[in-house]
Coordinates of C-alpha atoms in Angstrom, one line a residue:
Chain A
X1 CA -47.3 8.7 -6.9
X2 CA -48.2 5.3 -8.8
X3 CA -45.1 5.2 -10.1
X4 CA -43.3 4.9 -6.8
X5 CA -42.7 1.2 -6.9
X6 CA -41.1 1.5 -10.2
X7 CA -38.7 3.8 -9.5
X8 CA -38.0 2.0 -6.2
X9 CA -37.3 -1.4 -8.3
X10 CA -34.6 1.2 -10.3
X11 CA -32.9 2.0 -7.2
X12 CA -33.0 -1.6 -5.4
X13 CA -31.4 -2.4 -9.0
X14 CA -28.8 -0.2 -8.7
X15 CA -28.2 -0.2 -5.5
X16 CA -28.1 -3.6 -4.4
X17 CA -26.4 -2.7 -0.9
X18 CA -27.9 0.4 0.0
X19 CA -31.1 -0.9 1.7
X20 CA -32.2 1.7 3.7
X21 CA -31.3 4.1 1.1
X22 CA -34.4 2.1 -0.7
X23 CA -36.7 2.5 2.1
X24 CA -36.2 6.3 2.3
X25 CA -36.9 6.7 -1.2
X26 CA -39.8 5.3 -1.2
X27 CA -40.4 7.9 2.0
X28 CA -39.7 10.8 -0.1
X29 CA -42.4 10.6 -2.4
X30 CA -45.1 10.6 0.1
X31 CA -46.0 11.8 3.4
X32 CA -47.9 9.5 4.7
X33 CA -45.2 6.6 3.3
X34 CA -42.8 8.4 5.7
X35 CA -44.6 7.6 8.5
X36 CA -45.0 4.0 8.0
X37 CA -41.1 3.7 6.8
X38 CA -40.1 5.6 10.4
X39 CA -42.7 3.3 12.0
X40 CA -41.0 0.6 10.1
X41 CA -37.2 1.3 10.8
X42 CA -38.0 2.3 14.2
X43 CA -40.3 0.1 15.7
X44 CA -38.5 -0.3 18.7
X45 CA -38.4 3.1 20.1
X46 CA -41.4 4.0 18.2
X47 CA -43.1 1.2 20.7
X48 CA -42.0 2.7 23.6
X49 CA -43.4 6.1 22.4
X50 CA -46.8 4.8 21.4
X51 CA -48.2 6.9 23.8
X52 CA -47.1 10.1 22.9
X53 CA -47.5 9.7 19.0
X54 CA -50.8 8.8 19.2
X55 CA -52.0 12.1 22.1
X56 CA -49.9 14.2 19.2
X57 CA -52.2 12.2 15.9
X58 CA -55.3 13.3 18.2
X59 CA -54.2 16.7 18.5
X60 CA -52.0 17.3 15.1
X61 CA -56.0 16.8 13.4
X62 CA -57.0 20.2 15.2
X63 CA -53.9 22.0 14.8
X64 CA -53.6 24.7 12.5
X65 CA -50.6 24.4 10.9
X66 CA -49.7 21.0 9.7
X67 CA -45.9 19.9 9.7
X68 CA -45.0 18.5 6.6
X69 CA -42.4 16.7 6.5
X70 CA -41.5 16.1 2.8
X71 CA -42.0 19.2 1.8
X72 CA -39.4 20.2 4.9
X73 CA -37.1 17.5 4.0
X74 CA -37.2 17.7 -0.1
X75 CA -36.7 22.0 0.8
X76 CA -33.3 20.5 1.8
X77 CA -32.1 18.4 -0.1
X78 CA -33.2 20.2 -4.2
X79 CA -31.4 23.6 -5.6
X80 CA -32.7 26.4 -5.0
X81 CA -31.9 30.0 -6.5
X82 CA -31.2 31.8 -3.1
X83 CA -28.5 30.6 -0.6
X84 CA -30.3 30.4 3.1
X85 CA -28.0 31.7 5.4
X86 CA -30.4 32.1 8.6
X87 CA -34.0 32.7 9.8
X88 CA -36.2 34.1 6.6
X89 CA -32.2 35.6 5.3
X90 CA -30.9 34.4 2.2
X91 CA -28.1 35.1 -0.1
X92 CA -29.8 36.7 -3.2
X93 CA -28.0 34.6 -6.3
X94 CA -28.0 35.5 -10.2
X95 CA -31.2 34.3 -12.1
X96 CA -30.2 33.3 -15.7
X97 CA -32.7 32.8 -18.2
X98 CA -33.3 31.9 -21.5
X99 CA -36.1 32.9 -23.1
X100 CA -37.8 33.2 -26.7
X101 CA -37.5 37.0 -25.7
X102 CA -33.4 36.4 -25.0
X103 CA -31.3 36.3 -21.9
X104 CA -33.1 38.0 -18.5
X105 CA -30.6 38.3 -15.8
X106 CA -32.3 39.2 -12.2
X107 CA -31.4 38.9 -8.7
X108 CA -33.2 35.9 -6.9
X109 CA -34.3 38.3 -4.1
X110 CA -36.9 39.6 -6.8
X111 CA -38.5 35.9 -6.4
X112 CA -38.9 36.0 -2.6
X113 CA -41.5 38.3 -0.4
X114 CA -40.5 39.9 2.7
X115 CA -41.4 36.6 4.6
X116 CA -39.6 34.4 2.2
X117 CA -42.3 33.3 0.5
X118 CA -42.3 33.3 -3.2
X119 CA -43.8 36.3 -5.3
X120 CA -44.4 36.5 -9.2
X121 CA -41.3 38.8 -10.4
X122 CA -42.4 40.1 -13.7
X123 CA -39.9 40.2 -16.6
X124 CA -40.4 38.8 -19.9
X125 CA -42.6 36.4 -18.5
X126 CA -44.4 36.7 -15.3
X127 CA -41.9 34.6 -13.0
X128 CA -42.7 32.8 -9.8
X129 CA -40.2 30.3 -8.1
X130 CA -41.9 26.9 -7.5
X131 CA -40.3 24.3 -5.2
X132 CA -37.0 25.6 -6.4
X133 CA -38.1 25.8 -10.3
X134 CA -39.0 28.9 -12.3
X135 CA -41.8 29.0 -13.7
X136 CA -44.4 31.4 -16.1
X137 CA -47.8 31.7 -14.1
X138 CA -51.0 33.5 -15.5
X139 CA -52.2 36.3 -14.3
X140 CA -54.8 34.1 -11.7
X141 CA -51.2 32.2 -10.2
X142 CA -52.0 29.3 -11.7
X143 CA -48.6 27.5 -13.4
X144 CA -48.2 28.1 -17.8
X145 CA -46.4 24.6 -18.3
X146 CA -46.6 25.4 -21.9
X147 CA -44.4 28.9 -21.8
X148 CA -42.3 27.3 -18.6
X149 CA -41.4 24.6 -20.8
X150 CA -39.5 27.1 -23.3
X151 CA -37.9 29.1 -20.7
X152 CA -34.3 27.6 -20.0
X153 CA -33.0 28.3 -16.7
X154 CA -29.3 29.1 -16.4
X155 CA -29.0 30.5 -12.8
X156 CA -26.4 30.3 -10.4
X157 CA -28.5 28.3 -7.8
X158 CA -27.3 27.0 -4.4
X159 CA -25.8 24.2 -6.3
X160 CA -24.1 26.2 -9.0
X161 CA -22.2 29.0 -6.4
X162 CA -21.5 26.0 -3.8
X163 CA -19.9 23.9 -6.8
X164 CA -17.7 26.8 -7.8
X165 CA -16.7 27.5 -4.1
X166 CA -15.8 24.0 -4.1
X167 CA -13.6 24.4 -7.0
X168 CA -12.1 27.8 -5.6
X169 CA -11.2 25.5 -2.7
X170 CA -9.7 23.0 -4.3
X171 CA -7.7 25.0 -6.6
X172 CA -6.5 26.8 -3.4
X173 CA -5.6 23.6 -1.7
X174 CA -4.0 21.7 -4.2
X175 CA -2.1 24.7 -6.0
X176 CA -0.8 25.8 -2.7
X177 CA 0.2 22.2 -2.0
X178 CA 1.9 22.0 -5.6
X179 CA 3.6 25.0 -4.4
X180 CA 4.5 23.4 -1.3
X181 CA 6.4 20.8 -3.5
X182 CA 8.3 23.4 -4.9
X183 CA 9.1 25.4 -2.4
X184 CA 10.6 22.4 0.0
X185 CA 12.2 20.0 -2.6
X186 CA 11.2 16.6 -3.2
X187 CA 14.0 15.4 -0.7
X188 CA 12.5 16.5 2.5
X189 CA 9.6 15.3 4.2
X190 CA 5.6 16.6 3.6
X191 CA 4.9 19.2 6.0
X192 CA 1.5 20.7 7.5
X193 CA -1.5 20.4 4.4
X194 CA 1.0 18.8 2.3
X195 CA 1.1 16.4 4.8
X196 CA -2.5 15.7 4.9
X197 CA -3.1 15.2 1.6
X198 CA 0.1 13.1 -0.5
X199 CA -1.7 10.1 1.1
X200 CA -4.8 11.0 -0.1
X201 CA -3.0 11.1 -3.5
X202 CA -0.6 8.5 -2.8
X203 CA -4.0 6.6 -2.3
X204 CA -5.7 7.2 -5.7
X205 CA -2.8 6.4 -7.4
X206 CA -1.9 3.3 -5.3
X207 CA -5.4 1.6 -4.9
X208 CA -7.4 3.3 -7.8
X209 CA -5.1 4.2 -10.4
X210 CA -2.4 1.6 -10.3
X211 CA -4.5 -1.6 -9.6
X212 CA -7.1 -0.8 -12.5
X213 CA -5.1 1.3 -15.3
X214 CA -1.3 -0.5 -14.7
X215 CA 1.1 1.1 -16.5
X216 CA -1.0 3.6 -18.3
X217 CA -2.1 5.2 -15.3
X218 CA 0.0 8.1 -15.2
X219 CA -2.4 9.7 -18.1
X220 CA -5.3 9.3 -16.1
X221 CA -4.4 10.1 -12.9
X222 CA -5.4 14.0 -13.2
X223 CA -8.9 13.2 -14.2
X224 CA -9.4 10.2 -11.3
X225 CA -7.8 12.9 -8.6
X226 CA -9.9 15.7 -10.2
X227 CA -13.0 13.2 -9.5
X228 CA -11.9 12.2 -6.5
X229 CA -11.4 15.2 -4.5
X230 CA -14.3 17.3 -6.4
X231 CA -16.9 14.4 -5.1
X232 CA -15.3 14.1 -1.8
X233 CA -15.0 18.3 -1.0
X234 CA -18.9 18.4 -2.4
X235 CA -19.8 15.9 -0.3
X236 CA -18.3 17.4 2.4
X237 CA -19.6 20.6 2.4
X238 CA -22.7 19.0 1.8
X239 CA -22.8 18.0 5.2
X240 CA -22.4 21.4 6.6
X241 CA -25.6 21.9 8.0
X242 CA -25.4 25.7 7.5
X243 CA -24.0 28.3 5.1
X244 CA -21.6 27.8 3.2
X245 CA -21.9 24.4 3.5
X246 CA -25.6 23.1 3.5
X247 CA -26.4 22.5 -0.8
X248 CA -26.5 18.9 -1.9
X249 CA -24.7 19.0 -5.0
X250 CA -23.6 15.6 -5.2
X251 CA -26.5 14.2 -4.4
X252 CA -28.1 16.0 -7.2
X253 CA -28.6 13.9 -10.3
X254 CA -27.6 16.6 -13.0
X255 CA -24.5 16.9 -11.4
X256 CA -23.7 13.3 -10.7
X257 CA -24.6 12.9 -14.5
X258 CA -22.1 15.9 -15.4
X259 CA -19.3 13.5 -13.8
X260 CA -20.8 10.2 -15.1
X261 CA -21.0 11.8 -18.5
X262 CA -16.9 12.4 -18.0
X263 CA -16.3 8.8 -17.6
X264 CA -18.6 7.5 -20.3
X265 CA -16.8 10.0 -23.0
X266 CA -13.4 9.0 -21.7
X267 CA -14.2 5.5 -21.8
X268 CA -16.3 5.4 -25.1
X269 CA -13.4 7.7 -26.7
X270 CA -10.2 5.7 -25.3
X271 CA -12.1 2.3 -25.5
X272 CA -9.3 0.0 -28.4
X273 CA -10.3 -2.5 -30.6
X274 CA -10.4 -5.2 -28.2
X275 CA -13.2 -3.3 -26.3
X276 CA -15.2 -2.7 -28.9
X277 CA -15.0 -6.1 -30.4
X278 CA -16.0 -7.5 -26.7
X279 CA -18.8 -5.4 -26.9
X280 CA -19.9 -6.8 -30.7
X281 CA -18.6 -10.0 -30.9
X282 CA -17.2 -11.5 -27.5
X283 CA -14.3 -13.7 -28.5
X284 CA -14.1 -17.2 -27.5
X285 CA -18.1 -17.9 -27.3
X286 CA -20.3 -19.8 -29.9
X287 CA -21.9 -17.2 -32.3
X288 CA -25.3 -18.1 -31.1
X289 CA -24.1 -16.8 -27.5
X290 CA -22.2 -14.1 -29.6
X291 CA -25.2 -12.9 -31.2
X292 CA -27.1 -13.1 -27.4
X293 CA -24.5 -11.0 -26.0
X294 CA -23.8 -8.0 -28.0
X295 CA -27.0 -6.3 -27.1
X296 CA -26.5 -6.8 -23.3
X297 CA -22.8 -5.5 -23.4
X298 CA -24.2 -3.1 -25.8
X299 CA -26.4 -2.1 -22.8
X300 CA -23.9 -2.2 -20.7
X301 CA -21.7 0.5 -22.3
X302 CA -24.4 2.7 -20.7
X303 CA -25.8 1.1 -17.5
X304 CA -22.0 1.5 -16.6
X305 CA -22.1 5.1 -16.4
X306 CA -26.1 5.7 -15.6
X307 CA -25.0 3.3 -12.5
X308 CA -22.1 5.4 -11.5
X309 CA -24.7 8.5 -11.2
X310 CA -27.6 6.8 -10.0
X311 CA -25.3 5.5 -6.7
X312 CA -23.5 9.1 -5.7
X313 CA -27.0 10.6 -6.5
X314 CA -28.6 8.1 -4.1
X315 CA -26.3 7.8 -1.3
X316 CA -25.6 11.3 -0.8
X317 CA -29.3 12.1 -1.2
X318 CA -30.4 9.2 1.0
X319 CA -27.6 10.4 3.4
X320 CA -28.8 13.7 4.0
X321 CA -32.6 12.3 3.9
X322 CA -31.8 9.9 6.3
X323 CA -30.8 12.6 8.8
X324 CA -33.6 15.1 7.8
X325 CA -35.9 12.6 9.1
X326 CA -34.5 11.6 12.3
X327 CA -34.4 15.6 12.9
X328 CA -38.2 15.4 12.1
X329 CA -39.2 12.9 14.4
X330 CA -39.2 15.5 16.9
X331 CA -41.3 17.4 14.8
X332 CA -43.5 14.8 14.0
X333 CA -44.3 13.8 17.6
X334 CA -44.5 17.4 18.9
X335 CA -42.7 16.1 21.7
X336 CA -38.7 17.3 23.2
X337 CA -38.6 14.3 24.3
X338 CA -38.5 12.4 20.9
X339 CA -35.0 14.4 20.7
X340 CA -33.7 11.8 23.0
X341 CA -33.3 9.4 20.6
X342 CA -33.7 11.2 17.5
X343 CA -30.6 13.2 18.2
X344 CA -28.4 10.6 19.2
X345 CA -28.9 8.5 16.3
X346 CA -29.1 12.0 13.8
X347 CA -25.7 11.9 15.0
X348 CA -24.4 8.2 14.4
X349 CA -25.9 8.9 11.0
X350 CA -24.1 11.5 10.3
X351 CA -21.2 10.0 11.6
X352 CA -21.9 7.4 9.2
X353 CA -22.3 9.7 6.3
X354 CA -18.7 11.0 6.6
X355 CA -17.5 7.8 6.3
X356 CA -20.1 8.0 3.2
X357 CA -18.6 11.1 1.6
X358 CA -14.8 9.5 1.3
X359 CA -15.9 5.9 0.3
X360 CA -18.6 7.4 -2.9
X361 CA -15.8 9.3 -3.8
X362 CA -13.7 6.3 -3.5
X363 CA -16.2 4.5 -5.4
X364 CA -16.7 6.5 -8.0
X365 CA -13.1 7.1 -8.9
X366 CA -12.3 3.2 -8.4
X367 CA -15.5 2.4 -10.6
X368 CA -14.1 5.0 -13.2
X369 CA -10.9 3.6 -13.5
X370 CA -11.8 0.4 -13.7
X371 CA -14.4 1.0 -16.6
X372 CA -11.9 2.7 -18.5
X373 CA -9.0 0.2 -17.1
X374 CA -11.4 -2.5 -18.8
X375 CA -11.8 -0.2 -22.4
X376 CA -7.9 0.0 -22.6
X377 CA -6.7 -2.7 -21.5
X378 CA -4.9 -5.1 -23.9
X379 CA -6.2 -8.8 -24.3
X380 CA -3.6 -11.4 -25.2
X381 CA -4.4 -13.9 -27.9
X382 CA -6.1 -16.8 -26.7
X383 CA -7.1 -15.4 -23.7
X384 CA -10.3 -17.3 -21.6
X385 CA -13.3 -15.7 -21.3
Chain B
X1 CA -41.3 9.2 -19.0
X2 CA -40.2 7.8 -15.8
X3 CA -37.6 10.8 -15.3
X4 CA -40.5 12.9 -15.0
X5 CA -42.1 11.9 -12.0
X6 CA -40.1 13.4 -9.4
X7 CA -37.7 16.9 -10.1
X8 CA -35.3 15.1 -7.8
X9 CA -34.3 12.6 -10.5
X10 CA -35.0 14.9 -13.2
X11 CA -31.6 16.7 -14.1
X12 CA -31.4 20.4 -14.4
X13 CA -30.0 20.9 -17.2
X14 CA -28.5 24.3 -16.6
X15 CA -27.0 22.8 -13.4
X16 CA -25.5 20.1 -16.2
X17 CA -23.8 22.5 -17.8
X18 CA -22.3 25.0 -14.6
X19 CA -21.4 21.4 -13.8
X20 CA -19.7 20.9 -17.0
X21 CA -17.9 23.7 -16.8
X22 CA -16.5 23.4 -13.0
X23 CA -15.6 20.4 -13.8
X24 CA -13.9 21.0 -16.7
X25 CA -12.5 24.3 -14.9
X26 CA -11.0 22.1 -12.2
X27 CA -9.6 19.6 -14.8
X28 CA -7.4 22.3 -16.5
X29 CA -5.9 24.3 -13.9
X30 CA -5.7 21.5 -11.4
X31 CA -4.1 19.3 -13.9
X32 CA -1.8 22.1 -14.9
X33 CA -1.3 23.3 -11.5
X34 CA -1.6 21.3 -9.0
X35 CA -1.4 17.2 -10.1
X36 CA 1.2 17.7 -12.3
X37 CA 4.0 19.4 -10.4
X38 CA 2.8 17.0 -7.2
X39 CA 2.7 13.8 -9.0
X40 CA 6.0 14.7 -10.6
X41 CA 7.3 15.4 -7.1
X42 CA 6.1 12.6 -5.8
X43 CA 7.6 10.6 -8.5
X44 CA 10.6 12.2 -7.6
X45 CA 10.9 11.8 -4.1
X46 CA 9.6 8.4 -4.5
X47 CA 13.0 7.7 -7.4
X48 CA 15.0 9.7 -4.6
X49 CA 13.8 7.1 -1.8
X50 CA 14.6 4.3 -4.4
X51 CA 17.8 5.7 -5.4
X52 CA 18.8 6.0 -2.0
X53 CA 17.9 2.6 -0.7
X54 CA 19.7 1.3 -3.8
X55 CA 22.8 3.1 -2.8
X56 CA 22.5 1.9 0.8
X57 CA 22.2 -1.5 -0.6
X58 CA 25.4 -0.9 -2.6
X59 CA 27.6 0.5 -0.3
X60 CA 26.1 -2.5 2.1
X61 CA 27.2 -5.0 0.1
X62 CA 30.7 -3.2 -0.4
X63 CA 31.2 -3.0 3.4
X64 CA 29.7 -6.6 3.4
X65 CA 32.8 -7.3 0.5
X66 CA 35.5 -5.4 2.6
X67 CA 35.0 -7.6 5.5
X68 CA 34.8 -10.5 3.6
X69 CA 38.6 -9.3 1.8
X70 CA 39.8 -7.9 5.3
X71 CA 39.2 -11.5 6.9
X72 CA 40.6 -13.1 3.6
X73 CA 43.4 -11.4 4.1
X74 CA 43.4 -12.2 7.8
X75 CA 43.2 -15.7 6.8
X76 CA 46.0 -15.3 4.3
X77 CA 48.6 -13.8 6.7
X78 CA 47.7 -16.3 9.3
X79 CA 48.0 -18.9 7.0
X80 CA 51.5 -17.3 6.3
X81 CA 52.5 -17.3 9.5
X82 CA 52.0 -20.7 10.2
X83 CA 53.7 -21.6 6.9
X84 CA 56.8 -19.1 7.7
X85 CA 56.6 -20.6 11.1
X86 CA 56.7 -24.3 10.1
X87 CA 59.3 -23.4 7.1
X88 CA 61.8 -22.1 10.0
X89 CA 61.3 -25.1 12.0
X90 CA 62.4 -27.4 9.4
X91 CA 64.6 -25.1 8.6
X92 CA 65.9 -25.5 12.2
X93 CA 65.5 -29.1 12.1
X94 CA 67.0 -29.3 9.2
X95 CA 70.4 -27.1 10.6
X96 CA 70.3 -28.9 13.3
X97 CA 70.4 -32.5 11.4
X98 CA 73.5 -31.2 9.3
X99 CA 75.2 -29.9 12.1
X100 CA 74.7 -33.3 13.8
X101 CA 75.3 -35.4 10.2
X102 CA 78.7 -33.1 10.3
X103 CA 79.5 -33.3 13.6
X104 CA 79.4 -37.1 13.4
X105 CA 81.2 -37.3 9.8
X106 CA 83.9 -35.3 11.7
X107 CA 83.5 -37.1 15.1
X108 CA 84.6 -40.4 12.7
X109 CA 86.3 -38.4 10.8
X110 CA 88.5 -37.5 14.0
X111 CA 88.6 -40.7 15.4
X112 CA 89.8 -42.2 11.9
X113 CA 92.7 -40.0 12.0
X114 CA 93.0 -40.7 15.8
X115 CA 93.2 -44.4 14.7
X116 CA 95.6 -43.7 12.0
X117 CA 97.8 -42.0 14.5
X118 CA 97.6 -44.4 17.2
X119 CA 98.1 -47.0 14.0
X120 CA 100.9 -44.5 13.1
X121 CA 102.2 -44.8 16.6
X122 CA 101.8 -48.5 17.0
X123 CA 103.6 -48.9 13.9
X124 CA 106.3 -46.5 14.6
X125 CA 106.4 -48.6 18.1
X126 CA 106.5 -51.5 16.5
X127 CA 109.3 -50.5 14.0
X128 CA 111.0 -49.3 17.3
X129 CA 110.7 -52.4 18.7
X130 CA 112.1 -54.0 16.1
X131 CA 114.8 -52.3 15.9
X132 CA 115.3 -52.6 20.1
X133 CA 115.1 -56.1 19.3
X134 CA 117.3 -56.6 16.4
X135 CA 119.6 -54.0 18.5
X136 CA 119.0 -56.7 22.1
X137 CA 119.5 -59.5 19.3
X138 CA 122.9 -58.1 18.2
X139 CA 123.5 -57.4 21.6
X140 CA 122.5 -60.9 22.8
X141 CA 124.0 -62.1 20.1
X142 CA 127.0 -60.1 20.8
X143 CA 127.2 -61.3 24.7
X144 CA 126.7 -64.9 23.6
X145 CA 129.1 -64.8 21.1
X146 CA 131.7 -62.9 23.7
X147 CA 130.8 -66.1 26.3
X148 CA 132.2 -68.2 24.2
X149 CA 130.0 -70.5 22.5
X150 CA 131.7 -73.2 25.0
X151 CA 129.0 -74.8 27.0
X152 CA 126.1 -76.2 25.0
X153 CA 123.5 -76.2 27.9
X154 CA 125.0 -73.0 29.4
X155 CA 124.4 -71.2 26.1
X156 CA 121.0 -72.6 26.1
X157 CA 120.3 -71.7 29.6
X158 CA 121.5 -68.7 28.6
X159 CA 119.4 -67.9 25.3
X160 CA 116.5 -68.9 27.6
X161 CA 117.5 -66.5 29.9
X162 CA 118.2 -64.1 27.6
X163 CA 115.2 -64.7 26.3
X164 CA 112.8 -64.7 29.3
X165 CA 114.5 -60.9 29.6
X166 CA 112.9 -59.7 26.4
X167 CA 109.5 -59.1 27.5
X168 CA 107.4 -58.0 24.4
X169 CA 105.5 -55.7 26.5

């Protein structure tokens, strides 16, 4: 937990705007940091509570079980390899692993006891599921880092199945939309879905794709409306509170990454001369300042991307964070009435985190494009710089 | 080092590469599927609506070209009118003024020959007269030579009287 400043100084540098995105970070990593950020954010309410919080502190010391609320909240918002549908149910998922002993392919149920807790399954490895990760434990429990290092795990977690129901959805939508095209003709009017979503597409093309890409947009337009609506579904059913919705796949880094990775390949591969030699030798500067500048646009090339992941990741997680802990409040004071204004502002947040969904997606697309925009585009001689 | 400190910033990287694989999934059959034959429809429609418009802007201007020829033309006849009009007045005018230049060219022409015959007359009168008086000469002449040419003054009151008879009109 030392390192919690540090990586709070990454996100404040990435994410400039995001302020309270900042402040809940920081409130993930320990339990007691929570506290003081709620206390913090909420002062005002939390004043007129003061009563209440403290009779709760007094008697939260001699209760037996002790909320905690990062380990509630983090439950939430990390992959797991079983789908929670309700109460201690959950939808058993494929575990995949890759072992020094070869592939092991095993329902998830096999991880979970009859109260959901998590048991040691026993197949080339003794397995137990720990805070969503497999791992090899010894015979006494205790946690083999050494073996669960070589293990690689391929499952179809939460993430995985809600991802590929998102892209079952969206090739439903959109082919049946495509269809829709041909079906009705390009001379008459959008009707129903079709309606609903050529201005959604209209709008990528119009604001993302035309503005940054000109001309040549046309080629990249299937990839920026691939991104677009695969971020924006994602974080859609992300918000879901229940199954299927419920998994935070955008606002998980590896996938976020995935997508960032895209962009940097497309960019890095499609980049022309002039890109490169902006990158290595910035035209129109002294060569002292040339010299200066290659390393930092060298840099560049890849803060581009790792700040296109970092700011999904971080929204959406900070997002569903933000409305995990106003939920929690209740449970923190012990009290119904902390639902009274809990709930209220749960909702505005989540509100709030629709508008959210659309604009990361927006973001991300727009940021895309304009990155590769930038590695395409074609500088005219004598340009200023 | 720093990517180790919490698994939420840690990436998984068997969810990397089901991630990959949606994505790239999505990429091909939505690209072959879905954006192409919508963005191509799109296109279309969009070239339709342009089309269209263009067309409307065409036959606009035509109708705008028509009206301008129709009140040309308008202008033309009008114009025609008023020239045909003020051709057939002068032309009237004109009639007119020969018909008058004629009628007065025969009016003299008339009252030349009316002179000539009353000249004609006169003259013929005249001639007559002369002829009464060279016939009431002889005659005079005759009665004063049958007198007798005896009495000086007689003959001379006689002459005169003869004379004072003869009234030239």
């Amino acid at each position: 937990m030392e390192k919690i400043p540090e990586i709070a100084f990454y996100i404040y540098f990435f994410m400039g705007s995001n302020s309270y995105l900042c402040a809940n970070f920081q409130g993930l990593m320990s339990k007691k940091s929570i506290k003081s950020l709620l206390v913090a954010a909420f002062s005002l309410f939390i004043l007129f509570f003061c009563n209440i919080s403290t009779a709760q502190d007094h008697s939260e010391n001699h209760g037996e079980e002790k909320f905690d609320v990062t380990k509630t909240i983090l439950e939430h918002i990390r992959d797991d390899h079983s789908w929670h549908l309700w109460g201690h149910t959950s939808l058993p998922l494929p575990v995949i692993l890759k072992t020094d002993k070869g592939f092991e392919v095993f329902s998830s149920s096999r991880l979970s006891g009859e109260h959901h807790e998590p048991v040691v399954y026993n197949g080339n490895y003794p397995y137990k599921s720990i805070e969503g990760k497999i791992k090899v434990v010894n015979a006494d429990g205790t946690i083999d880092e050494a073996t669960s290092k070589k293990i690689f795990d391929l499952s179809v977690t939460k993430n995985v199945a809600s991802m590929f129901l998102t892209v079952f959805l969206l090739i439903i939508i959109f082919v049946g939309v495509a269809n829709a095209y041909k079906k009705t003709g390009v001379t008459s009017a959008p009707k129903g879905f079709q309606s609903f979503i050529e201005p959604i597409i209209l709008f990528v093309r119009d604001e993302i794709g035309k503005p940054y890409l000109g001309h040549k947009h046309a080629r990249y337009m299937p990839f920026l409306l691939t991104v677009f609506f695969f971020i924006w579904i994602n974080n859609l059913l992300g918000l879901v509170p229940f199954f299927p919705g419920a998994a935070n796949v955008s606002g998980n880094i590896a996938f976020t990454m995935t997508l960032a990775l895209f962009t940097f390949i497309i960019v890095n591969v499609k980049g022309n001369g002039d890109y490169w030699k902006h990158i290595f030798w910035m035209p129109g500067l002294p060569v002292a300042m040339k010299i200066f500048l290659a390393p930092i646009e060298l840099l560049g090339v890849f803060i581009k991307p790792i700040s296109l992941m970092i700011r999904l990741f971080a929204n959406i997680t900070a997002g569903h964070i933000l409305v995990m802990s106003l939920i929690c409040l209740i449970f923190i004071f012990k009290s119904v009435a902390a639902s009274a204004i809990a709930v209220p502002f749960a909702v505005f947040i989540y509100a709030i985190e629709f508008l959210v969904a659309f604009l990361q997606a927006f973001i991300f697309t727009m940021l895309s494009a304009l990155y590769i925009g930038m590695a395409i585009e074609e500088h005219h001689h004598g340009d200023a710089h | 080092m720093l990517l180790e400190i919490n698994p939420l910033v840690l990436p998984d990287p068997g969810l990397v590469i089901w991630s990959t694989l949606a994505f790239l999934i999505l990429l091909f059959v939505l690209g072959k599927f879905a954006w192409k034959p919508i963005m191509k429809a799109i296109g279309e429609r969009e070239q339709g609506i342009n089309d269209a418009i263009a067309s409307a802007e065409k036959v606009k201007a035509e109708m705008a070209q028509l009206q301008n020829d129709n009140e040309r033309l308008l202008a033309a006849a009008r114009e025609e009118r008023t020239q045909i009009l003020n051709e057939a007045k002068a032309m009237k005018d004109k009639i007119i003024g020969e018909a008058k230049e004629q009628a007065k060219v025969e009016a003299a022409k008339i009252m030349a020959d009316t002179h000539q015959a009353i000249e004609n007359q006169k003259m013929a009168a005249i001639i007559d007269l002369k002829n009464q008086v060279g016939n009431l000469v002889i005659e005079v002449s005759e009665k004063v030579i049958r007198r007798e040419l005896s009495n000086k003054a007689e003959q001379e009151k006689f002459i005169g009287d003869l004379t004072n008879d003869i009234k030239l009109n």
